[in-house]
Coordinates of C-alpha atoms and ligand atoms in Angstrom, one line a residue:
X131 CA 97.5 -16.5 106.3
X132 CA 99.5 -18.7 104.3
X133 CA 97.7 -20.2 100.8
X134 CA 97.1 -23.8 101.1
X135 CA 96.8 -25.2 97.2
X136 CA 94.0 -27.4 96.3
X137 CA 95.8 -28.9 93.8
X138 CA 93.2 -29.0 91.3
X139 CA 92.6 -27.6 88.0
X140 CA 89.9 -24.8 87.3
X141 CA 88.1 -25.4 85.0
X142 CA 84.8 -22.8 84.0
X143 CA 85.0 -21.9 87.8
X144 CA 84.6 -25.3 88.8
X145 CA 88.1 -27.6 90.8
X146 CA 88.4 -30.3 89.3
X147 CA 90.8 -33.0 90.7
X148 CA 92.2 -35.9 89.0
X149 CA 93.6 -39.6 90.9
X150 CA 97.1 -39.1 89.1
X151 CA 98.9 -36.4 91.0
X152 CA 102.7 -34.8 90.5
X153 CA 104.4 -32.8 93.3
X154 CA 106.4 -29.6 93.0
X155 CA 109.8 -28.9 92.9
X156 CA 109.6 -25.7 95.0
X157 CA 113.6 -23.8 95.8
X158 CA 112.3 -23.8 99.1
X159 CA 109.3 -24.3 101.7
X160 CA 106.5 -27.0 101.6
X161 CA 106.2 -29.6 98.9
X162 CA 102.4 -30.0 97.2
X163 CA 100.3 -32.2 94.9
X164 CA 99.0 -31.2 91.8
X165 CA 96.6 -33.0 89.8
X166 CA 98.3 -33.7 86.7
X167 CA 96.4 -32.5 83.4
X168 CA 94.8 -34.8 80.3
X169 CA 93.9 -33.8 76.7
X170 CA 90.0 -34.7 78.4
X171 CA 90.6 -31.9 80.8
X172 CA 92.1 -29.6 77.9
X173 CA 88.9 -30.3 75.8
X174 CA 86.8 -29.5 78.4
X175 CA 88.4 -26.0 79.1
X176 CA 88.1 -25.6 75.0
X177 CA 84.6 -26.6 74.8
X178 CA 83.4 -24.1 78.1
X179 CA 85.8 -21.2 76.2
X180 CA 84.2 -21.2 72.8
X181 CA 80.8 -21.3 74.6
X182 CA 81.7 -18.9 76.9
X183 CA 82.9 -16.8 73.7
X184 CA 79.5 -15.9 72.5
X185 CA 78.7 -13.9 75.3
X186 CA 82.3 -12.8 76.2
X187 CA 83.2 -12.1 72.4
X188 CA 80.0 -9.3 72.7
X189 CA 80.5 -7.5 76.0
X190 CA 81.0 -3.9 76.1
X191 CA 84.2 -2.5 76.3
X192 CA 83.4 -1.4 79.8
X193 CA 82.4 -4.5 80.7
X194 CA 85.6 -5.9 80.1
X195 CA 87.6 -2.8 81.4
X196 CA 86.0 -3.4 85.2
X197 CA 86.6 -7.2 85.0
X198 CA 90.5 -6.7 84.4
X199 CA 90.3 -4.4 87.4
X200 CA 88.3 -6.6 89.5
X201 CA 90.6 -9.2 88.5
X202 CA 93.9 -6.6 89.9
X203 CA 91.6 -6.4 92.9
X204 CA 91.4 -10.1 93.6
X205 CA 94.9 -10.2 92.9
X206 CA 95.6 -7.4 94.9
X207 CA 93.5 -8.7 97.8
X208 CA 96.0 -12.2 98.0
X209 CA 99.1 -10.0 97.7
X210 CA 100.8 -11.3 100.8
X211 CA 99.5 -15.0 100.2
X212 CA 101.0 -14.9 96.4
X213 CA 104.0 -13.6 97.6
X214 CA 105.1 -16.4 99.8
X215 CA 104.2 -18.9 97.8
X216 CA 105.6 -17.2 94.9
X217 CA 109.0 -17.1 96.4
X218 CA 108.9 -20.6 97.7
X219 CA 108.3 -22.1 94.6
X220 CA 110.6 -19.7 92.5
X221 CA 113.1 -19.4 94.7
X222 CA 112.9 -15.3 93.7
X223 CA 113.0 -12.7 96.6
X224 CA 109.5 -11.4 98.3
X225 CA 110.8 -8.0 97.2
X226 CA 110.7 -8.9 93.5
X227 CA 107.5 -10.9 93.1
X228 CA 106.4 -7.6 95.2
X229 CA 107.3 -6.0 92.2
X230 CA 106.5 -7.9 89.9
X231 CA 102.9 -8.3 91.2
X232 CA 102.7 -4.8 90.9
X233 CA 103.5 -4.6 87.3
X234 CA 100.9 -7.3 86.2
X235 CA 98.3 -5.9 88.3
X236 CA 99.1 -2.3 86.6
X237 CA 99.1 -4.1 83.5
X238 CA 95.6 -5.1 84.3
X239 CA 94.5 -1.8 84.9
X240 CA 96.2 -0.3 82.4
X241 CA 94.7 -2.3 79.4
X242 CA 91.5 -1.3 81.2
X243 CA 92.0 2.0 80.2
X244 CA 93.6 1.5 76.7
X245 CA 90.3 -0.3 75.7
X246 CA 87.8 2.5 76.6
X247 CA 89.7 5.0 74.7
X248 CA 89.0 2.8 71.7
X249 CA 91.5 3.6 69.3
X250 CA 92.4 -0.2 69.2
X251 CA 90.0 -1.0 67.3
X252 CA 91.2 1.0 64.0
X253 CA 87.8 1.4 63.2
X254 CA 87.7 2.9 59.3
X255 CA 85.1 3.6 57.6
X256 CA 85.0 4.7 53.4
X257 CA 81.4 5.8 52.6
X258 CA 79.6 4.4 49.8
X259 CA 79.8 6.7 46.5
X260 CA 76.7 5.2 44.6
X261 CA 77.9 8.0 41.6
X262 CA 81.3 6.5 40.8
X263 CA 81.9 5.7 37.4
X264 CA 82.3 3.3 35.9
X265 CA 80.9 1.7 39.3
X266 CA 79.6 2.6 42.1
X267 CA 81.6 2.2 45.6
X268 CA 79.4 0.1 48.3
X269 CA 79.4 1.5 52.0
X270 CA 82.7 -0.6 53.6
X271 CA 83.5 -0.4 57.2
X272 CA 85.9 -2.0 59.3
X273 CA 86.9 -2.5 62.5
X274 CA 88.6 -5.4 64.8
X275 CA 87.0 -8.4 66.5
X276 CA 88.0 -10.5 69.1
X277 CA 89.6 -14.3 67.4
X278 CA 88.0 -16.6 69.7
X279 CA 89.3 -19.2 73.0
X280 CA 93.1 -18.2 73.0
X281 CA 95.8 -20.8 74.7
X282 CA 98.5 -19.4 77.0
X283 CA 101.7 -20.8 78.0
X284 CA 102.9 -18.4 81.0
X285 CA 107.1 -18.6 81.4
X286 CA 108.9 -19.7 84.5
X287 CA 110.5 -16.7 84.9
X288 CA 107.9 -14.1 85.2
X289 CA 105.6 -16.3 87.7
X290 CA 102.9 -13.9 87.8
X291 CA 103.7 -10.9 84.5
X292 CA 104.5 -13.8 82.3
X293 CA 102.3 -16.3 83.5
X294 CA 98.3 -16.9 84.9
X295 CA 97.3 -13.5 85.0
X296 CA 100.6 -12.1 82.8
X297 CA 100.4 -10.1 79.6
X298 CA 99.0 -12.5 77.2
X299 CA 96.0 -13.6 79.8
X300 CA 95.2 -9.3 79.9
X301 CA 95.6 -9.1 76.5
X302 CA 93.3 -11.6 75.4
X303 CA 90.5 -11.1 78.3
X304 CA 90.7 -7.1 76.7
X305 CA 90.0 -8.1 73.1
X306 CA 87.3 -10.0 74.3
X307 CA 88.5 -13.8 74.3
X308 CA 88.5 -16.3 76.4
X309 CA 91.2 -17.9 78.2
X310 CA 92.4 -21.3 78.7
X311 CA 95.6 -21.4 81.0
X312 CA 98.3 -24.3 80.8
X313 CA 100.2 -23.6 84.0
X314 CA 103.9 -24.0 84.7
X315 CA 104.9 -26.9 86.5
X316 CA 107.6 -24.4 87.8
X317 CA 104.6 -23.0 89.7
X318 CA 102.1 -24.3 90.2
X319 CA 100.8 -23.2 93.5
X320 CA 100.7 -19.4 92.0
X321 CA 99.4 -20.1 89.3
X322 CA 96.6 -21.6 91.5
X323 CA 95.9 -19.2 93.6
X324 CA 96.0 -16.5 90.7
X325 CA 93.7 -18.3 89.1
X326 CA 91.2 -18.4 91.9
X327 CA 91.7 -14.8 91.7
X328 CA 90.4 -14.5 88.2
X329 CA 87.7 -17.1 88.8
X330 CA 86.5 -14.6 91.6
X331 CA 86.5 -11.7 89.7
X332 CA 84.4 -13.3 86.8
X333 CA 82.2 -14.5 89.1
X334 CA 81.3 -10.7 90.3
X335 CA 80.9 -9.7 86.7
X336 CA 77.9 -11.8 86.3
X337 CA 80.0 -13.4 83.3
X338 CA 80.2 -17.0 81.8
X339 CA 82.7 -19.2 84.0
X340 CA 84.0 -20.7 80.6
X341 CA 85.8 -17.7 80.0
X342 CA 88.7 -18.6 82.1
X343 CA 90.7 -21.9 83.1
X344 CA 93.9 -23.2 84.2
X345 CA 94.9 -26.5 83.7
X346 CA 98.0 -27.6 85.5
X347 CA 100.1 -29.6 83.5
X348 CA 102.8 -32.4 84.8
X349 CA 102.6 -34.1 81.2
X350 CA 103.6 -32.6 78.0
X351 CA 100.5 -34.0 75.9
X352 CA 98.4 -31.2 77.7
X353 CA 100.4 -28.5 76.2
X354 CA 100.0 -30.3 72.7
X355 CA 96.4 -31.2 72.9
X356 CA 95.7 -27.5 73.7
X357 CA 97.2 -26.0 71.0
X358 CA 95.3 -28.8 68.4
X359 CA 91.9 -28.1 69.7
X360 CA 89.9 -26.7 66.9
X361 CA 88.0 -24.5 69.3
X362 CA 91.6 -22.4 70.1
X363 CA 92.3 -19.8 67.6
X364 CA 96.1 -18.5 68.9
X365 CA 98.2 -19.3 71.4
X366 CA 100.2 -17.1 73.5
X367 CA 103.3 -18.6 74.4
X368 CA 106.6 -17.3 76.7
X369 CA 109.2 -19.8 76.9
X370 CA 112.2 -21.7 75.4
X371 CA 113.1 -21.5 72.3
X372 CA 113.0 -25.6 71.8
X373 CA 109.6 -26.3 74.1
X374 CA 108.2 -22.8 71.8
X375 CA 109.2 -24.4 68.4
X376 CA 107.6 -27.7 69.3
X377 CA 104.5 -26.3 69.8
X378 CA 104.6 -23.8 66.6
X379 CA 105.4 -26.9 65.0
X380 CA 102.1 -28.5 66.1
X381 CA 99.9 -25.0 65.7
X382 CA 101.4 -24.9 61.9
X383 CA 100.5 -28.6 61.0
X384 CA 96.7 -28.5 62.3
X385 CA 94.3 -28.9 59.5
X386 CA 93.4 -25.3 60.1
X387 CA 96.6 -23.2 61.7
X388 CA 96.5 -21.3 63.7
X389 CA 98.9 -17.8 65.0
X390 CA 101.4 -19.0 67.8
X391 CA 102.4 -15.7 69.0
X392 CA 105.6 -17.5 71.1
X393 CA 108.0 -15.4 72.8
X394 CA 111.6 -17.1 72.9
X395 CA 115.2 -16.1 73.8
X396 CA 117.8 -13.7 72.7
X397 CA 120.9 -12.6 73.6
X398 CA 120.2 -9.3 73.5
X399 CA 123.8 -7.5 72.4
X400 CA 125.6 -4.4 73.0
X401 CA 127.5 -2.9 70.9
X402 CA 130.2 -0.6 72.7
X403 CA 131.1 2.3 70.4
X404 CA 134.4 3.8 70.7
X405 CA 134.6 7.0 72.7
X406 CA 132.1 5.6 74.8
X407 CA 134.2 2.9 75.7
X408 CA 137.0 5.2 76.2
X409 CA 135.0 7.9 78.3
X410 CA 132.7 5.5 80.1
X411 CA 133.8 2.1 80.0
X412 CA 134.3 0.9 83.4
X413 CA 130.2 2.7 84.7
X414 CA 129.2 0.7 81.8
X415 CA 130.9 -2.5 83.4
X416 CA 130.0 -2.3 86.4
X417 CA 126.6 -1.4 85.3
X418 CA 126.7 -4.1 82.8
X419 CA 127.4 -6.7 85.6
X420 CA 124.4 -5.7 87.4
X421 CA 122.2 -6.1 84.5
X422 CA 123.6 -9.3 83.5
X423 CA 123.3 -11.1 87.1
X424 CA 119.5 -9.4 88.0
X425 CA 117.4 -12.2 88.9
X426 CA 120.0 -14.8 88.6
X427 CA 120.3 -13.7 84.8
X428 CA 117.1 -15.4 84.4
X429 CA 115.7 -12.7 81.9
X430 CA 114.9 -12.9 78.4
X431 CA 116.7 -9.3 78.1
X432 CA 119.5 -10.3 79.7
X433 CA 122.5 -8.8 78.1
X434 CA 124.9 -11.7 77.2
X435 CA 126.9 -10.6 74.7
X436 CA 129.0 -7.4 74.2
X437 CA 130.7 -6.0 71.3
X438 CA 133.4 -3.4 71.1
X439 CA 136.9 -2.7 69.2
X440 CA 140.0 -4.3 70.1
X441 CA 142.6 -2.5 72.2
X442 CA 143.6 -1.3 75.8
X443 CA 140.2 0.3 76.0
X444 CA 138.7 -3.7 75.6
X445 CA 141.1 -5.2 78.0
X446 CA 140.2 -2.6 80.7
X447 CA 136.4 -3.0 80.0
X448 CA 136.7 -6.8 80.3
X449 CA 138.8 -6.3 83.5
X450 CA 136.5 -3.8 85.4
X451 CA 133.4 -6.5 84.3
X452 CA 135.1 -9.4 85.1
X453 CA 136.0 -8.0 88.9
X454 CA 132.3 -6.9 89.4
X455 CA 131.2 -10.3 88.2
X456 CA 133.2 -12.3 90.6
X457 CA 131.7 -10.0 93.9
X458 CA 128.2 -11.2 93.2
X459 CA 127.8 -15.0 94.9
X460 CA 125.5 -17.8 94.1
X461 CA 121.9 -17.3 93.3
X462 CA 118.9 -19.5 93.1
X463 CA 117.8 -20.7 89.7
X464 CA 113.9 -21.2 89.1
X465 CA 114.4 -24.9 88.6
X466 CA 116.8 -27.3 88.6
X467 CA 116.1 -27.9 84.6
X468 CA 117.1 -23.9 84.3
X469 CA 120.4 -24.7 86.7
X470 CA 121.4 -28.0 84.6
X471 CA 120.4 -25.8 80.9
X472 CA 122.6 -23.1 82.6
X473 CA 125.9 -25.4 83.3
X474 CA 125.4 -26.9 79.7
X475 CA 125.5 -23.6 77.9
X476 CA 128.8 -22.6 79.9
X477 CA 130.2 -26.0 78.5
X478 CA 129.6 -25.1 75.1
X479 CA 130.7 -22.1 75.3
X480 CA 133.7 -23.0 76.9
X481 CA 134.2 -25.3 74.3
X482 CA 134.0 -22.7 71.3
X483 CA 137.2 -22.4 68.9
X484 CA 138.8 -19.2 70.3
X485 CA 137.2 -18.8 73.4
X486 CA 138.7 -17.7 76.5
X487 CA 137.3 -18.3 80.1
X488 CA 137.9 -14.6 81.9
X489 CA 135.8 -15.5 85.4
X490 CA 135.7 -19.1 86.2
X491 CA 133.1 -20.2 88.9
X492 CA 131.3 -22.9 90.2
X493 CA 127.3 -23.7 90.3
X494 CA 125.9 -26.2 92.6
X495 CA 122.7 -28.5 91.5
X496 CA 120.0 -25.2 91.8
X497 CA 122.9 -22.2 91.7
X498 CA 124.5 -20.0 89.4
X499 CA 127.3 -17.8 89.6
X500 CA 128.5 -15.5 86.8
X501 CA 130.7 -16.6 84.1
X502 CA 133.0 -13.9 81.6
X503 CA 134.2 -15.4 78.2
X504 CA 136.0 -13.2 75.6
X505 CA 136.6 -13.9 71.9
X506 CA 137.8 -12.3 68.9
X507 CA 135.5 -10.9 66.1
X508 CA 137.1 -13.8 63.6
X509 CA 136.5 -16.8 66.2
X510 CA 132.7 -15.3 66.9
X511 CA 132.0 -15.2 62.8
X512 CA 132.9 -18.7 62.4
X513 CA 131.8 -20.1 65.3
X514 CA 127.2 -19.6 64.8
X515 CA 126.5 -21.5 68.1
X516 CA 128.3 -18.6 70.1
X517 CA 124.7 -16.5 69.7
X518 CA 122.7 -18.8 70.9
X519 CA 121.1 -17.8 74.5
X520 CA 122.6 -18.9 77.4
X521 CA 119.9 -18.6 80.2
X522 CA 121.5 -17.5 83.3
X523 CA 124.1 -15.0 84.2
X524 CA 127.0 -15.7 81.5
X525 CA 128.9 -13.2 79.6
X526 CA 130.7 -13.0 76.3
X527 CA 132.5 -9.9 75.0
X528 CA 133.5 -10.1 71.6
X529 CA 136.3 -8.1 70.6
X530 CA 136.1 -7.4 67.0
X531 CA 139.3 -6.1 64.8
X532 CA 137.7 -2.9 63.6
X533 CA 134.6 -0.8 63.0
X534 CA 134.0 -3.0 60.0
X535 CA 134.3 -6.0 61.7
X536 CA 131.5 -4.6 64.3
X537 CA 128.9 -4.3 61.7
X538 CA 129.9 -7.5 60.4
X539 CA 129.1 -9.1 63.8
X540 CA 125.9 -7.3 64.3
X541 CA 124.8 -8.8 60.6
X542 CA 125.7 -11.9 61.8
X543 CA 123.0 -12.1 64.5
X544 CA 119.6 -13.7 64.4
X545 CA 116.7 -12.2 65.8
X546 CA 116.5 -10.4 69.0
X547 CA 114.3 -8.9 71.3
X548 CA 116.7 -5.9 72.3
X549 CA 120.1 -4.8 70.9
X550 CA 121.9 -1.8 72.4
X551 CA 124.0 1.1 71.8
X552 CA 126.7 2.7 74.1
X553 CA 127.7 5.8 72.5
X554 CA 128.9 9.2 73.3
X555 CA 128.2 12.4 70.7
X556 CA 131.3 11.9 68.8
X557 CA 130.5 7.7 68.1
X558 CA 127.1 9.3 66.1
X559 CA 128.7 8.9 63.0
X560 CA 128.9 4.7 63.9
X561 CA 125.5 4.2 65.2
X562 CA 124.3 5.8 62.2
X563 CA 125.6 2.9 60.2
X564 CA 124.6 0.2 62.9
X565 CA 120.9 1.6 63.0
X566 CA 119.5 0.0 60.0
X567 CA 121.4 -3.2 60.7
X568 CA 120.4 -3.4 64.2
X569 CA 116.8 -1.8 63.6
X570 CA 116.7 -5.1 61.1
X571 CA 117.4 -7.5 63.9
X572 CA 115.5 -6.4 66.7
X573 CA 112.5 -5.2 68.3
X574 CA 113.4 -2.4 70.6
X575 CA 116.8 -0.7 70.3
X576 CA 118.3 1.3 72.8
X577 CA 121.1 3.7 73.7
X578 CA 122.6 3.8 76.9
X579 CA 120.7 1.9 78.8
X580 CA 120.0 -2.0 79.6
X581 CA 117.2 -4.1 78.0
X582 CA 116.4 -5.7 81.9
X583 CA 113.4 -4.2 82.8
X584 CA 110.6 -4.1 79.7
X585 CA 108.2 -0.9 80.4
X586 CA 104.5 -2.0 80.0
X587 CA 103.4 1.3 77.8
X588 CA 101.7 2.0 74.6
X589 CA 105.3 1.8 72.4
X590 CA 106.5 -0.9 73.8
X591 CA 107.9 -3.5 71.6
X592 CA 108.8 -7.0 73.3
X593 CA 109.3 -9.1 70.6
X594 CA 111.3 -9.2 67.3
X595 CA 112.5 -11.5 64.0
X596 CA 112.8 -15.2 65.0
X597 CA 114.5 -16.8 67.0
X598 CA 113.3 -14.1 69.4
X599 CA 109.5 -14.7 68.5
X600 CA 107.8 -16.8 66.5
X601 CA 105.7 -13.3 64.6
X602 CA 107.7 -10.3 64.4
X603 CA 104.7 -8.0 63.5
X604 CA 103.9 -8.5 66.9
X605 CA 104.9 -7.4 70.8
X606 CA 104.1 -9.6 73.7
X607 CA 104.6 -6.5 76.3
X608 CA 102.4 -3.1 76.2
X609 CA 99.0 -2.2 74.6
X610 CA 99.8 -3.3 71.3
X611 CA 99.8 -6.9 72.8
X612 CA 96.5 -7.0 72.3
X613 CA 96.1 -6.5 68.4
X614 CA 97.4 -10.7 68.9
X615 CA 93.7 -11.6 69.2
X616 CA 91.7 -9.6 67.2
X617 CA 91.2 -9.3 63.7
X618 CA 89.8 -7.0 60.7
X619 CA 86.2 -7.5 59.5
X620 CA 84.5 -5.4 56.9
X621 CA 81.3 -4.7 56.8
X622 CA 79.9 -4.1 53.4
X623 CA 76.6 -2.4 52.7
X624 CA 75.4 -3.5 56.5
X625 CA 72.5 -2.2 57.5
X626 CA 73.6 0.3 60.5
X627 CA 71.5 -1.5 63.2
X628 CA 73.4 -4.8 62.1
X629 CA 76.8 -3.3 63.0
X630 CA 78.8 -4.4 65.8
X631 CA 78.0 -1.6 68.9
X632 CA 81.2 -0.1 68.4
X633 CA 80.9 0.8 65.0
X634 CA 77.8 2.7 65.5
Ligands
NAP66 P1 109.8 -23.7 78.7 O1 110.6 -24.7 79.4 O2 109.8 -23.6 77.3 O3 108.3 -23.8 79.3 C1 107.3 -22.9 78.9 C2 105.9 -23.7 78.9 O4 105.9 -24.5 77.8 C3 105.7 -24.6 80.1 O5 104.3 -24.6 80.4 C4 106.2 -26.0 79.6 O6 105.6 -27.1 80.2 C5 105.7 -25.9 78.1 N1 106.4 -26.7 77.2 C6 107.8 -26.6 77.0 N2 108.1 -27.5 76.0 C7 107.0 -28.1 75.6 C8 106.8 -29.2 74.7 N3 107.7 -29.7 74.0 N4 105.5 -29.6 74.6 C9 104.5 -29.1 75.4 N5 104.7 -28.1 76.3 C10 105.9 -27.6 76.4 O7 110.4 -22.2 79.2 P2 110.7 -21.7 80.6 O8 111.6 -22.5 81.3 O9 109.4 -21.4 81.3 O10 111.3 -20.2 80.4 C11 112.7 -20.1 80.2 C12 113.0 -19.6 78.8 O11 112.0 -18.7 78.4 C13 114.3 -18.9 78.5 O12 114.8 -19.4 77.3 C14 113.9 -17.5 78.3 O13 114.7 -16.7 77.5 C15 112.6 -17.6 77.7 N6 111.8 -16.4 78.0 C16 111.4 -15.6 77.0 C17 110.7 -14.5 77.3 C18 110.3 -13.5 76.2 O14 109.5 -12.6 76.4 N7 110.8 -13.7 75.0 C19 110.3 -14.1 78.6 C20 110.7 -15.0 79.6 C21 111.4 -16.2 79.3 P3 106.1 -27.7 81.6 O15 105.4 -26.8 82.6 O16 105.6 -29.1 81.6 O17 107.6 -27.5 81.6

């Protein structure tokens, strides 16, 4: 049966609707009201989270494990409801929200398990050695504990991995904090319903309601009044670099500032070593054409730029990418913002010193449809604004003068979340110099492969140095996520029955 929204916001298990309303902007299907969101209804989220946190800070670790998978239940349970409106409002095939369903609610259950196994909590423990001279050592014993109310700011990309129910919401309901949800205007009806989901499963736990809202936005002072109320102790944040700097910005100048674990945008290079290019170039083309135009290009990993040496090698690389480009036709964008961003970022490209356009094409109001540039190592090294993040399905080969040049180009980057390496056995000798250049600028490096498609596993790393997140000693993908919102106490000298449960 098809979800009809409420249009409210849900707040400690309660709907609560407001006079001033917004409508969606949906790619296709029925249009709904939303009830737009206040810096009231933020502080009132805030103020049922921190209560909320002094039960929900103290549950068991079981107790949390079986309400993430009660919450992949209740998911589970609207599967078919969450897919259609997922793809109306995204505009994204049922076979990939499918998926991507799938992948959050295996995230769920997978953090589930990570928590009961414990090791997360680096407990360490050095006894007290009351004969040291000259003093003696006091028991110490340390262990993590969850921050407090956490903010998250799902992406409109990942409507339900990235978003209500995504990676930050798991992460932070596993350390044992509660959530308060800004949702996406780019989806609001999904976020709804996965809300209701998580408000269900709460509910079955016996647990405090406070420990889980959503409140739908349609005004930009909700975002910024969430991340200012004292009560909130980090944010968790997947988004644009610009809207992800402003609130940083804000978290940084509170009176007490807090961590704004933001996850921005990258280009996510590859760099195409030599006999790889000359043994392999046109699979990694073609390949490279599929990875770039998944999902309307609309990934954080997409692969936008690609490095290699200059030569006939180059020319038949850009060739064999440039004729799988132009066979894949127009694809809905997420939202009309995205499409519009999209077209800008071709301009300035286009407009770059040096650049040449390989595959022209033409995007309507809500479409894209690939784009090739090439340029020369020289024009990319002078020219800054070239590595900036295009979001969409654009491509820029640079083709650099030598081996020397490469490095140069991949010292020249900022921060990414992937790079990558095409290389055969004899280009070793290469990647072992790029290693520690690349290893320098990015989170997860690969070799022969394509950063599309982030596994949700214990060594995953999905984040890296600014601009691609806003705290590098951090992933927003995989177990480790949820280190984000805990932190080290020690306990000196505590008497054992003061400790915290899992410590005895
Ligand atoms: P976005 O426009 O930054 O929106 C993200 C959220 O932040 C939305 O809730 C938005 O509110 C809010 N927001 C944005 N600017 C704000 C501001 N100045 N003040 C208050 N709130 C603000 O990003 P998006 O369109 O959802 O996602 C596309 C971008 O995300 C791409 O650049 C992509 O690379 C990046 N991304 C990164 C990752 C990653 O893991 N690194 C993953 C996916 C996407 P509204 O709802 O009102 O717009």
């Amino acid at each position: 049966m098809t979800y009809q929204p409420h249009g409210d916001h849900l707040i400690a298990g309660q709907r609560i609707g407001t006079e001033a309303r917004w409508t969606s902007s949906p790619a296709h299907g029925p249009v709904h009201a939303f009830s737009t969101g206040s810096p009231a209804l933020v502080a009132q989220a805030c103020a049922a989270a921190e209560a909320a946190f002094w039960s929900f800070g103290y549950t068991a670790r079981a107790e949390r494990a079986a309400l993430l998978n009660a919450i992949a239940d209740a998911i589970e349970a609207r599967g078919a409801q969450i897919t259609e409106i997922g793809t109306q409002e995204s505009g994204l095939p049922a076979a990939r929200l499918e998926g991507e369903r799938g992948r959050t609610t295996g995230q769920l259950r997978l953090f589930a398990e990570h928590i009961l196994k414990g090791d997360y909590l680096d407990r360490r423990h050095d006894p007290a050695q009351p004969d040291r001279q000259p003093a003696p050592r006091p028991d110490m014993r340390m262990i993590q504990r969850p921050i407090g109310p956490v903010a998250v700011f799902g992406a409109s990309n990942f409507p339900l991995a990235f978003s209500v129910a995504g990676g930050d919401t798991a992460a932070a309901l596993a350390a044992g904090c509660p959530v308060v949800v800004k949702g996406h205007s780019a989806h609001p009806g999904t976020g709804e319903i996965v809300a209701e989901a998580i408000a269900e499963a709460i509910a079955s736990q016996g647990m405090d309601p406070g420990v889980f809202s959503l409140v739908q936005g349609g005004k930009r002072d909700v975002g910024e009044a969430l991340v200012q109320d004292p009560r909130i102790r980090a944010v968790g944040f997947t988004g644009s670099l610009g809207g992800g700097r402003a609130l940083f910005d804000l978290c940084a100048a509170r009176p007490d500032p807090i961590p704004f674990f933001g996850e921005l945008g990258s280009v996510n290079p590859m760099f195409l070593l030599p006999h790889a290019l000359a043994n392999r170039g046109a699979t990694i083309a073609q390949n490279w054409a599929g990875s770039l135009t998944m999902g309307a290009g609309q990934f954080c990993t997409n692969p936008g730029i690609a490095v290699l040496i200059d030569g006939a090698d180059a020319t038949d690389f850009i060739a064999t990418a440039s004729a799988a480009l132009a066979k894949v036709g127009p694809q809905v964008m997420l939202t009309d913002g995205i499409a519009d961003a999209y077209r800008q970022g071709r301009d300035r490209v286009r407009a770059g010193t040096g650049v040449t356009e390989v595959l022209t094409s033409a995007c309507d109001l809500r479409t894209a449809t690939p784009y090739l540039f090439e340029v020369s190592g020289d024009a990319w090294l002078e020219n800054h604004a070239l590595g900036e993040e295009v979001f969409g399905p654009l491509g820029l080969v640079v083709r650099a003068r030598d081996a020397e040049q490469v490095a140069q180009i991949a010292r020249s980057l900022q921060g990414q979340l992937t790079c990558t390496l095409h290389l055969d056995p004899e280009d070793s000798g290469f990647a072992r110099r790029l290693l520690p250049i690349l290893e320098r600028k990015a989170g997860r490096v690969l070799a022969n492969g394509f950063p599309t498609g982030v596994e949700v596993a214990d060594s995953m790393v999905h984040g890296g140095p600014y601009p691609a997140s806003t705290n590098f000693g951090h992933t927003s993908v995989g177990t480790l996520s949820i280190r984000r919102f805990l932190r080290p106490v020690c306990y000196q000298n505590m008497p054992t029955d003061l400790l915290p449960v899992d410590l005895g």
